[in-house]
Amino acid sequence: MKKRMMIMLCSAMLICGLSVPTMAAVSPTGKRDETTTTNKATTAPKTGEGNLALYSLAGALLLGGTAVISRKKLEQSR
């Protein structure tokens, strides 16, 4: 049972760790923009902050399900 719990924890940590680099925005090129614009509205590029909440929720569900299953099997073994 301990091995399964550690496998689930390591899998969750690996999934979250591998998803972090994909949330980064594209780096600017370093060229100065000399054009004049009349549109004063600025928009920031999407950087993936919404995905972090999704990964956190998935991790919580994964760990919660593992805890519930572990508890049921522990009670059955007694």
mmCIF file of C-alpha atoms in Angstrom:
data_model
loop_
_atom_site.group_PDB
_atom_site.id
_atom_site.type_symbol
_atom_site.label_atom_id
_atom_site.label_comp_id
_atom_site.label_asym_id
_atom_site.label_seq_id
_atom_site.Cartn_x
_atom_site.Cartn_y
_atom_site.Cartn_z
ATOM 1 C CA MET A 1 0.000 0.000 0.000
ATOM 2 C CA LYS A 2 2.858 2.384 0.794
ATOM 3 C CA LYS A 3 4.415 1.710 -2.589
ATOM 4 C CA ARG A 4 1.196 2.591 -4.384
ATOM 5 C CA MET A 5 0.852 5.816 -2.411
ATOM 6 C CA MET A 6 4.428 6.806 -3.249
ATOM 7 C CA ILE A 7 3.882 5.957 -6.922
ATOM 8 C CA MET A 8 0.785 8.162 -7.006
ATOM 9 C CA LEU A 9 2.595 11.032 -5.264
ATOM 10 C CA CYS A 10 5.601 10.774 -7.579
ATOM 11 C CA SER A 11 3.336 10.622 -10.636
ATOM 12 C CA ALA A 12 1.452 13.733 -9.534
ATOM 13 C CA MET A 13 4.709 15.566 -8.864
ATOM 14 C CA LEU A 14 6.076 14.545 -12.276
ATOM 15 C CA ILE A 15 2.936 15.708 -14.093
ATOM 16 C CA CYS A 16 2.967 19.087 -12.344
ATOM 17 C CA GLY A 17 6.700 19.506 -12.894
ATOM 18 C CA LEU A 18 6.508 18.742 -16.597
ATOM 19 C CA SER A 19 3.625 21.157 -17.139
ATOM 20 C CA VAL A 20 5.412 24.212 -15.710
ATOM 21 C CA PRO A 21 7.608 25.022 -18.771
ATOM 22 C CA THR A 22 4.598 24.947 -21.099
ATOM 23 C CA MET A 23 2.955 27.796 -19.190
ATOM 24 C CA ALA A 24 5.628 30.316 -20.169
ATOM 25 C CA ALA A 25 4.881 33.093 -22.655
ATOM 26 C CA VAL A 26 6.962 33.699 -25.749
ATOM 27 C CA SER A 27 9.961 35.905 -24.988
ATOM 28 C CA PRO A 28 10.184 39.306 -26.716
ATOM 29 C CA THR A 29 12.658 39.647 -29.591
ATOM 30 C CA GLY A 30 14.379 42.766 -28.245
ATOM 31 C CA LYS A 31 13.616 45.069 -31.190
ATOM 32 C CA ARG A 32 12.309 48.507 -30.360
ATOM 33 C CA ASP A 33 8.862 49.264 -31.747
ATOM 34 C CA GLU A 34 8.937 52.711 -33.373
ATOM 35 C CA THR A 35 5.431 52.635 -34.898
ATOM 36 C CA THR A 36 2.746 55.004 -33.642
ATOM 37 C CA THR A 37 -0.615 53.611 -32.731
ATOM 38 C CA THR A 38 -3.958 55.167 -32.002
ATOM 39 C CA ASN A 39 -5.223 52.139 -30.112
ATOM 40 C CA LYS A 40 -4.329 52.671 -26.441
ATOM 41 C CA ALA A 41 -5.787 49.368 -25.166
ATOM 42 C CA THR A 42 -3.088 46.953 -24.109
ATOM 43 C CA THR A 43 -3.506 43.225 -23.883
ATOM 44 C CA ALA A 44 -1.105 40.840 -22.209
ATOM 45 C CA PRO A 45 -0.340 37.450 -23.753
ATOM 46 C CA LYS A 46 -1.982 34.439 -22.180
ATOM 47 C CA THR A 47 0.575 32.824 -19.894
ATOM 48 C CA GLY A 48 -1.367 29.849 -18.537
ATOM 49 C CA GLU A 49 -2.399 30.975 -15.062
ATOM 50 C CA GLY A 50 -5.778 29.318 -15.555
ATOM 51 C CA ASN A 51 -4.059 26.012 -16.243
ATOM 52 C CA LEU A 52 -2.349 26.120 -12.864
ATOM 53 C CA ALA A 53 -5.743 25.998 -11.143
ATOM 54 C CA LEU A 54 -6.731 23.050 -13.333
ATOM 55 C CA TYR A 55 -3.544 21.153 -12.457
ATOM 56 C CA SER A 56 -4.042 21.893 -8.766
ATOM 57 C CA LEU A 57 -7.612 20.608 -8.887
ATOM 58 C CA ALA A 58 -6.548 17.460 -10.739
ATOM 59 C CA GLY A 59 -3.789 16.841 -8.188
ATOM 60 C CA ALA A 60 -6.177 17.320 -5.283
ATOM 61 C CA LEU A 61 -8.652 14.870 -6.833
ATOM 62 C CA LEU A 62 -5.886 12.357 -7.492
ATOM 63 C CA LEU A 63 -4.521 12.541 -3.958
ATOM 64 C CA GLY A 64 -7.994 12.600 -2.400
ATOM 65 C CA GLY A 65 -9.049 9.514 -4.348
ATOM 66 C CA THR A 66 -5.875 7.729 -3.312
ATOM 67 C CA ALA A 67 -6.531 8.564 0.339
ATOM 68 C CA VAL A 68 -10.141 7.328 0.180
ATOM 69 C CA ILE A 69 -9.170 4.062 -1.516
ATOM 70 C CA SER A 70 -6.302 3.533 0.926
ATOM 71 C CA ARG A 71 -8.623 4.085 3.878
ATOM 72 C CA LYS A 72 -11.208 1.623 2.560
ATOM 73 C CA LYS A 73 -8.586 -1.068 1.957
ATOM 74 C CA LEU A 74 -7.089 -0.460 5.399
ATOM 75 C CA GLU A 75 -10.495 -0.886 7.052
ATOM 76 C CA GLN A 76 -11.152 -4.069 5.070
ATOM 77 C CA SER A 77 -7.845 -5.580 6.149
ATOM 78 C CA ARG A 78 -8.647 -5.135 9.855
#
